[in-house]
């Protein structure tokens, strides 16, 4: 860790927290995850099969993964895709496993999907993790009836053909799934539609997705990628707002789609570009929110960033269609920065899903046979979970820049919230590659007496956890923050994440 030394220079970050003005709730669903039938996310990752005697499991799902995700407090889990969602036939994934039809996963490696992990497996797994399921409906290649039936199958209490089929398949009570995606990336893998065409299709599909007794549906329209503002504008204009609770947005921190660079052993130029891409989340949220404000000034329709994260070239020797990559301190920086951005936009961003949960893209968990490890990104998500459902504290911030080759990025990002016990949690991420930053935080509005903290830092930006050394990067206690007369002072090391708790 570059605490001091030849390259380390102290720069000043000044923050004021208006602790008495906390109002907007940071929706816990901002801390959501995403599991697609892609590579070793489901098969060989979360799900190892009921007959597996080598890896302890419950109904085929790894016990160590269930426990790690419970500890993380995963609020929701999106499934079965992604691109896969618009090819998925949910009826092939219910009933006796031996009888389930197979299909080819056209999007991810052309592998055979045997449908052994289906609706019951996923929804039961969510219950074990304590996460709300977020089902992505097939609009690209499925019918209106298929999607309407799926809703009824999982939510209708009794007496309908679908609820009776569910019961026959072993589940008496409905799961009451509220979160539904109406297609995915409809402008691309979800059907290559125009925004106008999709708006009409959305209206049609959404009409037949019924609310049930204990499940009023929260329907999310397939949204834009990055700065595709005309997509959001068309949806906000053409879809009645009482039919749509959220509009999605996808943004990946990728160097270039042609060559995404390595996940470990990257240069500072590549690191800087990744951080630049991560900061763009702020620009895109502001851009899409401005359009949404025009049509929905009361902010009734939420922006749901249901895919985000770092995307690199796959690890050498792995299937290019499986998107398996390592996860370093660079990914911890993406996570810390992005979550601060989401928190600070809590008035419009009400949900988000990191892509993806296990063994794919910016995963929080990697597995290899019976081994499992938690990545730096896992640790950041865990440190930040104190913000779930807490009240956002408005902040004023003056932060110096991280400069590289004449370009500048804000080095330190901050967000803060007040929890149900009136404790204030402050998360800080310093993306600077070389500089330690001195931070002064003025706690305006209320008096506090005690501070404690945690830090995620490591000596090299490329540091990561391996199956041989699973705890190389891990959370440590941080006692470097001093509180005096309502002012907190600390120095935050280069490429590190600090979360502080102050109490009265
Ligand atoms: O997360 C991987 C893929 O990225 C998803 O399937 C798709 O929605 C996006 O393009």
mmCIF file of C-alpha atoms in Angstrom, residues 135-500:
data_model
loop_
_atom_site.group_PDB
_atom_site.id
_atom_site.type_symbol
_atom_site.label_atom_id
_atom_site.label_comp_id
_atom_site.label_asym_id
_atom_site.label_seq_id
_atom_site.Cartn_x
_atom_site.Cartn_y
_atom_site.Cartn_z
ATOM 1 C CA UNK A 135 -36.996 -12.388 -13.158
ATOM 2 C CA UNK A 136 -36.062 -11.217 -16.655
ATOM 3 C CA UNK A 137 -38.899 -12.149 -19.007
ATOM 4 C CA UNK A 138 -38.437 -13.388 -22.555
ATOM 5 C CA UNK A 139 -39.789 -10.795 -24.980
ATOM 6 C CA UNK A 140 -37.369 -11.436 -27.862
ATOM 7 C CA UNK A 141 -38.388 -15.016 -28.687
ATOM 8 C CA UNK A 142 -41.174 -15.875 -26.241
ATOM 9 C CA UNK A 143 -44.872 -15.157 -26.551
ATOM 10 C CA UNK A 144 -47.056 -12.850 -24.498
ATOM 11 C CA UNK A 145 -48.769 -15.973 -23.172
ATOM 12 C CA UNK A 146 -45.464 -17.544 -22.081
ATOM 13 C CA UNK A 147 -44.603 -14.518 -19.981
ATOM 14 C CA UNK A 148 -48.138 -14.138 -18.609
ATOM 15 C CA UNK A 149 -48.068 -17.840 -17.655
ATOM 16 C CA UNK A 150 -44.711 -17.455 -15.908
ATOM 17 C CA UNK A 151 -46.127 -14.681 -13.741
ATOM 18 C CA UNK A 152 -49.161 -16.806 -12.885
ATOM 19 C CA UNK A 153 -47.059 -19.925 -12.263
ATOM 20 C CA UNK A 154 -44.921 -18.218 -9.623
ATOM 21 C CA UNK A 155 -47.505 -15.848 -8.134
ATOM 22 C CA UNK A 156 -51.040 -17.201 -8.383
ATOM 23 C CA UNK A 157 -52.130 -18.771 -5.065
ATOM 24 C CA UNK A 158 -54.466 -21.530 -6.265
ATOM 25 C CA UNK A 159 -57.091 -22.655 -8.705
ATOM 26 C CA UNK A 160 -55.536 -21.627 -12.013
ATOM 27 C CA UNK A 161 -53.960 -24.075 -14.485
ATOM 28 C CA UNK A 162 -50.523 -22.544 -13.779
ATOM 29 C CA UNK A 163 -50.826 -22.567 -9.988
ATOM 30 C CA UNK A 164 -51.985 -26.192 -10.137
ATOM 31 C CA UNK A 165 -49.013 -27.087 -12.323
ATOM 32 C CA UNK A 166 -46.702 -25.411 -9.788
ATOM 33 C CA UNK A 167 -48.263 -27.428 -6.997
ATOM 34 C CA UNK A 168 -47.920 -30.630 -9.006
ATOM 35 C CA UNK A 169 -44.231 -29.757 -9.320
ATOM 36 C CA UNK A 170 -43.865 -29.573 -5.557
ATOM 37 C CA UNK A 171 -44.472 -25.970 -4.541
ATOM 38 C CA UNK A 172 -47.721 -25.306 -2.736
ATOM 39 C CA UNK A 173 -47.474 -21.584 -1.973
ATOM 40 C CA UNK A 174 -46.576 -18.944 -4.540
ATOM 41 C CA UNK A 175 -43.196 -17.194 -4.351
ATOM 42 C CA UNK A 176 -44.765 -13.767 -4.921
ATOM 43 C CA UNK A 177 -42.113 -12.452 -7.285
ATOM 44 C CA UNK A 178 -42.450 -8.684 -7.632
ATOM 45 C CA UNK A 179 -39.456 -7.639 -9.724
ATOM 46 C CA UNK A 180 -39.846 -8.347 -13.450
ATOM 47 C CA UNK A 181 -37.804 -7.301 -16.444
ATOM 48 C CA UNK A 182 -39.796 -7.039 -19.663
ATOM 49 C CA UNK A 183 -37.050 -8.230 -22.004
ATOM 50 C CA UNK A 184 -33.350 -7.360 -21.988
ATOM 51 C CA UNK A 185 -31.306 -5.140 -24.310
ATOM 52 C CA UNK A 186 -34.225 -5.051 -26.750
ATOM 53 C CA UNK A 187 -32.092 -2.820 -29.011
ATOM 54 C CA UNK A 188 -29.579 -5.700 -29.357
ATOM 55 C CA UNK A 189 -29.559 -9.362 -28.310
ATOM 56 C CA UNK A 190 -33.145 -9.005 -27.082
ATOM 57 C CA UNK A 191 -34.515 -8.635 -30.618
ATOM 58 C CA UNK A 192 -32.738 -5.738 -32.386
ATOM 59 C CA UNK A 193 -35.856 -3.599 -32.035
ATOM 60 C CA UNK A 194 -36.290 0.105 -32.472
ATOM 61 C CA UNK A 195 -37.321 2.078 -29.399
ATOM 62 C CA UNK A 196 -40.740 2.803 -30.939
ATOM 63 C CA UNK A 197 -41.381 -0.862 -31.715
ATOM 64 C CA UNK A 198 -40.202 -1.981 -28.278
ATOM 65 C CA UNK A 199 -42.434 0.598 -26.568
ATOM 66 C CA UNK A 200 -45.469 -0.967 -28.244
ATOM 67 C CA UNK A 201 -44.290 -4.490 -27.488
ATOM 68 C CA UNK A 202 -43.682 -3.476 -23.880
ATOM 69 C CA UNK A 203 -47.234 -2.201 -23.556
ATOM 70 C CA UNK A 204 -48.571 -5.449 -24.959
ATOM 71 C CA UNK A 205 -46.494 -7.789 -22.741
ATOM 72 C CA UNK A 206 -46.962 -5.679 -19.619
ATOM 73 C CA UNK A 207 -50.746 -5.683 -20.067
ATOM 74 C CA UNK A 208 -50.914 -9.435 -19.554
ATOM 75 C CA UNK A 209 -48.489 -9.583 -16.625
ATOM 76 C CA UNK A 210 -51.028 -9.547 -13.806
ATOM 77 C CA UNK A 211 -50.723 -8.504 -10.215
ATOM 78 C CA UNK A 212 -51.708 -11.197 -7.738
ATOM 79 C CA UNK A 213 -52.874 -11.003 -4.160
ATOM 80 C CA UNK A 214 -49.497 -10.565 -2.472
ATOM 81 C CA UNK A 215 -47.475 -9.595 -5.511
ATOM 82 C CA UNK A 216 -48.024 -6.216 -7.054
ATOM 83 C CA UNK A 217 -45.584 -6.306 -9.925
ATOM 84 C CA UNK A 218 -42.687 -3.893 -10.347
ATOM 85 C CA UNK A 219 -42.113 -3.931 -14.115
ATOM 86 C CA UNK A 220 -38.824 -2.768 -15.570
ATOM 87 C CA UNK A 221 -38.489 -1.837 -19.234
ATOM 88 C CA UNK A 222 -35.415 -2.897 -21.167
ATOM 89 C CA UNK A 223 -33.291 0.219 -21.163
ATOM 90 C CA UNK A 224 -30.508 2.035 -22.905
ATOM 91 C CA UNK A 225 -26.841 1.285 -23.054
ATOM 92 C CA UNK A 226 -24.495 4.053 -21.932
ATOM 93 C CA UNK A 227 -25.479 7.381 -23.490
ATOM 94 C CA UNK A 228 -28.272 6.055 -25.734
ATOM 95 C CA UNK A 229 -30.545 8.882 -24.589
ATOM 96 C CA UNK A 230 -33.052 8.664 -27.445
ATOM 97 C CA UNK A 231 -34.003 5.170 -26.216
ATOM 98 C CA UNK A 232 -34.960 6.472 -22.766
ATOM 99 C CA UNK A 233 -36.745 9.459 -24.281
ATOM 100 C CA UNK A 234 -38.894 7.267 -26.557
ATOM 101 C CA UNK A 235 -39.821 4.896 -23.717
ATOM 102 C CA UNK A 236 -40.681 7.708 -21.317
ATOM 103 C CA UNK A 237 -42.831 9.331 -24.007
ATOM 104 C CA UNK A 238 -44.605 6.245 -25.338
ATOM 105 C CA UNK A 239 -45.153 3.972 -22.366
ATOM 106 C CA UNK A 240 -47.817 5.023 -19.841
ATOM 107 C CA UNK A 241 -46.025 5.518 -16.556
ATOM 108 C CA UNK A 242 -48.554 3.502 -14.606
ATOM 109 C CA UNK A 243 -47.463 0.462 -16.673
ATOM 110 C CA UNK A 244 -43.761 0.840 -15.952
ATOM 111 C CA UNK A 245 -42.094 1.165 -12.548
ATOM 112 C CA UNK A 246 -38.528 1.252 -13.836
ATOM 113 C CA UNK A 247 -36.423 1.830 -16.930
ATOM 114 C CA UNK A 248 -33.127 -0.024 -17.150
ATOM 115 C CA UNK A 249 -29.654 1.240 -18.022
ATOM 116 C CA UNK A 250 -26.546 -0.840 -18.780
ATOM 117 C CA UNK A 251 -23.012 0.461 -18.554
ATOM 118 C CA UNK A 252 -19.823 -1.583 -18.445
ATOM 119 C CA UNK A 253 -16.362 -0.203 -17.668
ATOM 120 C CA UNK A 254 -14.636 -1.585 -20.734
ATOM 121 C CA UNK A 255 -11.475 -0.301 -22.435
ATOM 122 C CA UNK A 256 -12.742 -1.071 -25.937
ATOM 123 C CA UNK A 257 -15.067 -3.791 -27.180
ATOM 124 C CA UNK A 258 -12.347 -4.945 -29.624
ATOM 125 C CA UNK A 259 -9.614 -5.503 -27.048
ATOM 126 C CA UNK A 260 -10.741 -5.246 -23.450
ATOM 127 C CA UNK A 261 -7.252 -5.673 -21.992
ATOM 128 C CA UNK A 262 -6.160 -8.115 -19.292
ATOM 129 C CA UNK A 263 -7.913 -8.443 -15.942
ATOM 130 C CA UNK A 264 -4.531 -8.661 -14.149
ATOM 131 C CA UNK A 265 -1.203 -7.119 -15.182
ATOM 132 C CA UNK A 266 -2.721 -4.006 -16.793
ATOM 133 C CA UNK A 267 -0.829 -0.747 -17.322
ATOM 134 C CA UNK A 268 -1.565 2.571 -15.623
ATOM 135 C CA UNK A 269 -2.961 3.816 -18.951
ATOM 136 C CA UNK A 270 -5.430 0.907 -18.934
ATOM 137 C CA UNK A 271 -6.241 1.515 -15.294
ATOM 138 C CA UNK A 272 -6.909 5.194 -15.917
ATOM 139 C CA UNK A 273 -9.207 4.384 -18.848
ATOM 140 C CA UNK A 274 -11.146 1.890 -16.708
ATOM 141 C CA UNK A 275 -11.624 4.552 -14.029
ATOM 142 C CA UNK A 276 -12.678 7.044 -16.706
ATOM 143 C CA UNK A 277 -15.318 4.538 -17.862
ATOM 144 C CA UNK A 278 -16.431 3.931 -14.276
ATOM 145 C CA UNK A 279 -16.867 7.678 -13.686
ATOM 146 C CA UNK A 280 -19.023 7.840 -16.830
ATOM 147 C CA UNK A 281 -21.756 6.122 -14.823
ATOM 148 C CA UNK A 282 -22.316 9.500 -13.184
ATOM 149 C CA UNK A 283 -22.596 11.255 -16.540
ATOM 150 C CA UNK A 284 -25.009 8.626 -17.908
ATOM 151 C CA UNK A 285 -27.227 8.664 -14.829
ATOM 152 C CA UNK A 286 -27.415 12.452 -14.992
ATOM 153 C CA UNK A 287 -28.181 12.354 -18.726
ATOM 154 C CA UNK A 288 -30.933 9.734 -18.484
ATOM 155 C CA UNK A 289 -32.346 11.349 -15.319
ATOM 156 C CA UNK A 290 -32.639 14.710 -17.055
ATOM 157 C CA UNK A 291 -34.804 13.103 -19.747
ATOM 158 C CA UNK A 292 -36.838 11.212 -17.166
ATOM 159 C CA UNK A 293 -37.346 14.428 -15.167
ATOM 160 C CA UNK A 294 -38.887 16.012 -18.269
ATOM 161 C CA UNK A 295 -41.597 13.326 -18.506
ATOM 162 C CA UNK A 296 -41.757 12.333 -14.846
ATOM 163 C CA UNK A 297 -40.836 15.252 -12.597
ATOM 164 C CA UNK A 298 -42.284 13.446 -9.561
ATOM 165 C CA UNK A 299 -39.710 10.671 -10.114
ATOM 166 C CA UNK A 300 -42.265 7.860 -10.052
ATOM 167 C CA UNK A 301 -40.398 5.771 -12.641
ATOM 168 C CA UNK A 302 -37.032 4.552 -11.362
ATOM 169 C CA UNK A 303 -33.762 4.196 -13.219
ATOM 170 C CA UNK A 304 -32.569 0.616 -12.676
ATOM 171 C CA UNK A 305 -28.934 0.012 -13.651
ATOM 172 C CA UNK A 306 -29.425 -3.711 -14.010
ATOM 173 C CA UNK A 307 -26.012 -4.406 -15.536
ATOM 174 C CA UNK A 308 -22.761 -2.719 -14.531
ATOM 175 C CA UNK A 309 -19.147 -3.642 -13.803
ATOM 176 C CA UNK A 310 -15.700 -4.124 -15.305
ATOM 177 C CA UNK A 311 -15.336 -6.240 -18.440
ATOM 178 C CA UNK A 312 -11.916 -7.508 -19.574
ATOM 179 C CA UNK A 313 -10.501 -10.183 -21.847
ATOM 180 C CA UNK A 314 -11.161 -13.676 -20.506
ATOM 181 C CA UNK A 315 -8.429 -15.457 -18.543
ATOM 182 C CA UNK A 316 -6.026 -17.256 -20.847
ATOM 183 C CA UNK A 317 -7.020 -20.826 -21.560
ATOM 184 C CA UNK A 318 -10.691 -20.309 -20.655
ATOM 185 C CA UNK A 319 -13.661 -20.477 -23.030
ATOM 186 C CA UNK A 320 -14.080 -17.020 -24.665
ATOM 187 C CA UNK A 321 -17.852 -17.426 -24.387
ATOM 188 C CA UNK A 322 -17.683 -17.911 -20.611
ATOM 189 C CA UNK A 323 -16.455 -14.400 -19.664
ATOM 190 C CA UNK A 324 -14.281 -15.631 -16.783
ATOM 191 C CA UNK A 325 -11.933 -12.934 -15.477
ATOM 192 C CA UNK A 326 -9.899 -12.254 -12.339
ATOM 193 C CA UNK A 327 -10.904 -9.500 -9.946
ATOM 194 C CA UNK A 328 -8.274 -7.116 -8.559
ATOM 195 C CA UNK A 329 -8.040 -3.911 -6.563
ATOM 196 C CA UNK A 330 -8.967 -2.155 -9.822
ATOM 197 C CA UNK A 331 -12.363 -3.847 -9.572
ATOM 198 C CA UNK A 332 -12.626 -2.757 -5.949
ATOM 199 C CA UNK A 333 -12.158 0.798 -7.249
ATOM 200 C CA UNK A 334 -14.926 0.375 -9.846
ATOM 201 C CA UNK A 335 -17.237 -0.958 -7.146
ATOM 202 C CA UNK A 336 -16.483 1.704 -4.522
ATOM 203 C CA UNK A 337 -16.795 4.548 -6.996
ATOM 204 C CA UNK A 338 -19.923 3.216 -8.706
ATOM 205 C CA UNK A 339 -21.757 2.536 -5.459
ATOM 206 C CA UNK A 340 -20.964 6.073 -4.287
ATOM 207 C CA UNK A 341 -22.428 7.364 -7.560
ATOM 208 C CA UNK A 342 -25.579 5.256 -7.136
ATOM 209 C CA UNK A 343 -26.041 6.341 -3.520
ATOM 210 C CA UNK A 344 -25.711 9.987 -4.451
ATOM 211 C CA UNK A 345 -28.412 9.531 -7.130
ATOM 212 C CA UNK A 346 -30.774 7.695 -4.773
ATOM 213 C CA UNK A 347 -33.656 9.963 -5.758
ATOM 214 C CA UNK A 348 -33.816 8.346 -9.224
ATOM 215 C CA UNK A 349 -31.677 5.189 -9.078
ATOM 216 C CA UNK A 350 -33.681 2.632 -7.098
ATOM 217 C CA UNK A 351 -31.992 -0.551 -8.185
ATOM 218 C CA UNK A 352 -28.838 -1.944 -9.778
ATOM 219 C CA UNK A 353 -27.276 -5.305 -10.527
ATOM 220 C CA UNK A 354 -23.566 -6.000 -10.645
ATOM 221 C CA UNK A 355 -22.619 -8.254 -13.559
ATOM 222 C CA UNK A 356 -22.253 -11.014 -12.507
ATOM 223 C CA UNK A 357 -22.400 -12.837 -9.201
ATOM 224 C CA UNK A 358 -20.181 -15.934 -9.601
ATOM 225 C CA UNK A 359 -17.355 -16.723 -12.077
ATOM 226 C CA UNK A 360 -18.509 -14.224 -14.729
ATOM 227 C CA UNK A 361 -17.244 -10.653 -15.361
ATOM 228 C CA UNK A 362 -16.841 -8.630 -12.137
ATOM 229 C CA UNK A 363 -17.815 -11.516 -9.897
ATOM 230 C CA UNK A 364 -18.008 -11.306 -6.122
ATOM 231 C CA UNK A 365 -17.269 -15.046 -5.863
ATOM 232 C CA UNK A 366 -14.975 -17.335 -7.842
ATOM 233 C CA UNK A 367 -15.142 -21.114 -7.578
ATOM 234 C CA UNK A 368 -12.914 -23.953 -8.662
ATOM 235 C CA UNK A 369 -14.252 -27.410 -7.900
ATOM 236 C CA UNK A 370 -14.584 -27.541 -4.092
ATOM 237 C CA UNK A 371 -12.686 -24.260 -3.603
ATOM 238 C CA UNK A 372 -14.325 -20.860 -3.359
ATOM 239 C CA UNK A 373 -12.948 -17.361 -2.858
ATOM 240 C CA UNK A 374 -14.333 -13.910 -2.194
ATOM 241 C CA UNK A 375 -13.023 -11.198 -4.514
ATOM 242 C CA UNK A 376 -12.054 -7.600 -3.633
ATOM 243 C CA UNK A 377 -15.400 -6.569 -5.127
ATOM 244 C CA UNK A 378 -17.201 -8.804 -2.616
ATOM 245 C CA UNK A 379 -15.433 -7.008 0.212
ATOM 246 C CA UNK A 380 -16.408 -3.565 -1.096
ATOM 247 C CA UNK A 381 -20.059 -4.600 -1.492
ATOM 248 C CA UNK A 382 -19.974 -5.951 2.052
ATOM 249 C CA UNK A 383 -18.410 -2.797 3.508
ATOM 250 C CA UNK A 384 -21.000 -0.665 1.698
ATOM 251 C CA UNK A 385 -24.056 -2.707 2.683
ATOM 252 C CA UNK A 386 -24.488 -0.395 5.704
ATOM 253 C CA UNK A 387 -26.087 2.038 3.238
ATOM 254 C CA UNK A 388 -28.936 -0.344 2.344
ATOM 255 C CA UNK A 389 -32.257 1.403 3.041
ATOM 256 C CA UNK A 390 -30.467 4.134 5.056
ATOM 257 C CA UNK A 391 -31.140 7.846 4.431
ATOM 258 C CA UNK A 392 -28.781 9.605 2.055
ATOM 259 C CA UNK A 393 -26.887 12.514 3.616
ATOM 260 C CA UNK A 394 -26.417 15.399 1.185
ATOM 261 C CA UNK A 395 -22.744 16.285 0.865
ATOM 262 C CA UNK A 396 -20.603 19.105 -0.482
ATOM 263 C CA UNK A 397 -17.238 17.959 -1.711
ATOM 264 C CA UNK A 398 -14.057 19.497 -3.086
ATOM 265 C CA UNK A 399 -11.729 16.763 -4.254
ATOM 266 C CA UNK A 400 -8.418 16.942 -6.094
ATOM 267 C CA UNK A 401 -7.790 15.177 -9.372
ATOM 268 C CA UNK A 402 -6.034 11.992 -10.285
ATOM 269 C CA UNK A 403 -4.007 13.033 -13.325
ATOM 270 C CA UNK A 404 -2.525 10.837 -16.007
ATOM 271 C CA UNK A 405 -1.037 11.939 -19.321
ATOM 272 C CA UNK A 406 -2.661 15.359 -19.070
ATOM 273 C CA UNK A 407 -6.135 13.943 -18.303
ATOM 274 C CA UNK A 408 -7.940 14.344 -14.999
ATOM 275 C CA UNK A 409 -10.470 12.378 -12.971
ATOM 276 C CA UNK A 410 -11.858 13.185 -9.531
ATOM 277 C CA UNK A 411 -9.701 11.093 -7.220
ATOM 278 C CA UNK A 412 -11.855 10.693 -4.118
ATOM 279 C CA UNK A 413 -15.563 9.898 -4.219
ATOM 280 C CA UNK A 414 -17.724 9.934 -1.120
ATOM 281 C CA UNK A 415 -21.269 9.037 -0.113
ATOM 282 C CA UNK A 416 -22.860 8.995 3.314
ATOM 283 C CA UNK A 417 -26.073 7.866 4.952
ATOM 284 C CA UNK A 418 -27.830 7.743 8.293
ATOM 285 C CA UNK A 419 -29.098 4.353 9.424
ATOM 286 C CA UNK A 420 -32.080 3.362 11.579
ATOM 287 C CA UNK A 421 -29.973 3.745 14.752
ATOM 288 C CA UNK A 422 -28.931 7.276 13.667
ATOM 289 C CA UNK A 423 -25.342 6.186 13.046
ATOM 290 C CA UNK A 424 -23.687 7.901 10.085
ATOM 291 C CA UNK A 425 -21.828 5.685 7.619
ATOM 292 C CA UNK A 426 -19.393 7.333 5.220
ATOM 293 C CA UNK A 427 -17.849 5.481 2.290
ATOM 294 C CA UNK A 428 -14.760 6.870 0.555
ATOM 295 C CA UNK A 429 -12.935 5.530 -2.481
ATOM 296 C CA UNK A 430 -9.588 6.917 -3.600
ATOM 297 C CA UNK A 431 -8.945 5.802 -7.189
ATOM 298 C CA UNK A 432 -5.604 7.627 -7.395
ATOM 299 C CA UNK A 433 -2.877 5.299 -8.647
ATOM 300 C CA UNK A 434 -0.105 6.907 -6.634
ATOM 301 C CA UNK A 435 -1.336 9.520 -4.213
ATOM 302 C CA UNK A 436 -2.451 9.271 -0.648
ATOM 303 C CA UNK A 437 -5.183 11.845 -0.035
ATOM 304 C CA UNK A 438 -5.814 13.790 3.114
ATOM 305 C CA UNK A 439 -9.546 14.064 3.839
ATOM 306 C CA UNK A 440 -11.321 16.481 6.146
ATOM 307 C CA UNK A 441 -14.991 15.805 6.825
ATOM 308 C CA UNK A 442 -17.074 18.435 8.541
ATOM 309 C CA UNK A 443 -20.028 16.766 10.286
ATOM 310 C CA UNK A 444 -22.454 19.655 10.085
ATOM 311 C CA UNK A 445 -25.839 19.573 11.780
ATOM 312 C CA UNK A 446 -25.438 17.111 14.658
ATOM 313 C CA UNK A 447 -22.871 16.139 17.316
ATOM 314 C CA UNK A 448 -21.008 12.853 17.212
ATOM 315 C CA UNK A 449 -18.565 11.371 19.691
ATOM 316 C CA UNK A 450 -17.038 8.204 18.266
ATOM 317 C CA UNK A 451 -15.629 6.958 14.970
ATOM 318 C CA UNK A 452 -14.635 3.489 13.812
ATOM 319 C CA UNK A 453 -13.804 2.192 10.380
ATOM 320 C CA UNK A 454 -12.781 -0.475 7.923
ATOM 321 C CA UNK A 455 -10.394 -0.391 4.981
ATOM 322 C CA UNK A 456 -9.755 -2.422 1.846
ATOM 323 C CA UNK A 457 -6.261 -1.756 0.532
ATOM 324 C CA UNK A 458 -3.383 -3.745 -0.890
ATOM 325 C CA UNK A 459 0.213 -3.107 -1.909
ATOM 326 C CA UNK A 460 -0.340 -3.491 -5.675
ATOM 327 C CA UNK A 461 -3.257 -2.399 -7.822
ATOM 328 C CA UNK A 462 -3.203 -5.825 -9.523
ATOM 329 C CA UNK A 463 -3.486 -7.655 -6.199
ATOM 330 C CA UNK A 464 -6.243 -10.221 -6.101
ATOM 331 C CA UNK A 465 -7.294 -13.352 -4.277
ATOM 332 C CA UNK A 466 -6.405 -16.781 -5.616
ATOM 333 C CA UNK A 467 -7.443 -20.279 -4.603
ATOM 334 C CA UNK A 468 -3.939 -20.671 -3.118
ATOM 335 C CA UNK A 469 -4.078 -17.290 -1.327
ATOM 336 C CA UNK A 470 -7.788 -16.530 -0.868
ATOM 337 C CA UNK A 471 -7.270 -13.814 1.775
ATOM 338 C CA UNK A 472 -4.528 -11.729 0.208
ATOM 339 C CA UNK A 473 -7.004 -8.866 -0.192
ATOM 340 C CA UNK A 474 -9.362 -8.614 2.750
ATOM 341 C CA UNK A 475 -11.109 -6.078 4.967
ATOM 342 C CA UNK A 476 -9.064 -4.673 7.869
ATOM 343 C CA UNK A 477 -10.041 -2.448 10.785
ATOM 344 C CA UNK A 478 -9.155 1.181 10.186
ATOM 345 C CA UNK A 479 -8.302 3.399 13.132
ATOM 346 C CA UNK A 480 -6.769 6.205 11.087
ATOM 347 C CA UNK A 481 -9.742 8.569 11.335
ATOM 348 C CA UNK A 482 -9.679 11.129 14.144
ATOM 349 C CA UNK A 483 -12.787 12.978 15.299
ATOM 350 C CA UNK A 484 -12.351 16.354 16.982
ATOM 351 C CA UNK A 485 -14.932 19.088 17.467
ATOM 352 C CA UNK A 486 -17.223 17.750 14.760
ATOM 353 C CA UNK A 487 -14.430 17.329 12.203
ATOM 354 C CA UNK A 488 -13.115 13.995 10.987
ATOM 355 C CA UNK A 489 -9.581 13.771 9.612
ATOM 356 C CA UNK A 490 -7.971 10.854 7.841
ATOM 357 C CA UNK A 491 -5.559 9.978 5.085
ATOM 358 C CA UNK A 492 -6.790 7.518 2.512
ATOM 359 C CA UNK A 493 -4.156 5.409 0.738
ATOM 360 C CA UNK A 494 -3.896 5.207 -3.033
ATOM 361 C CA UNK A 495 -6.434 2.789 -4.562
ATOM 362 C CA UNK A 496 -8.252 1.997 -1.378
ATOM 363 C CA UNK A 497 -11.763 1.992 0.050
ATOM 364 C CA UNK A 498 -12.578 3.201 3.560
ATOM 365 C CA UNK A 499 -15.952 3.033 5.303
ATOM 366 C CA UNK A 500 -16.352 4.994 8.548
#
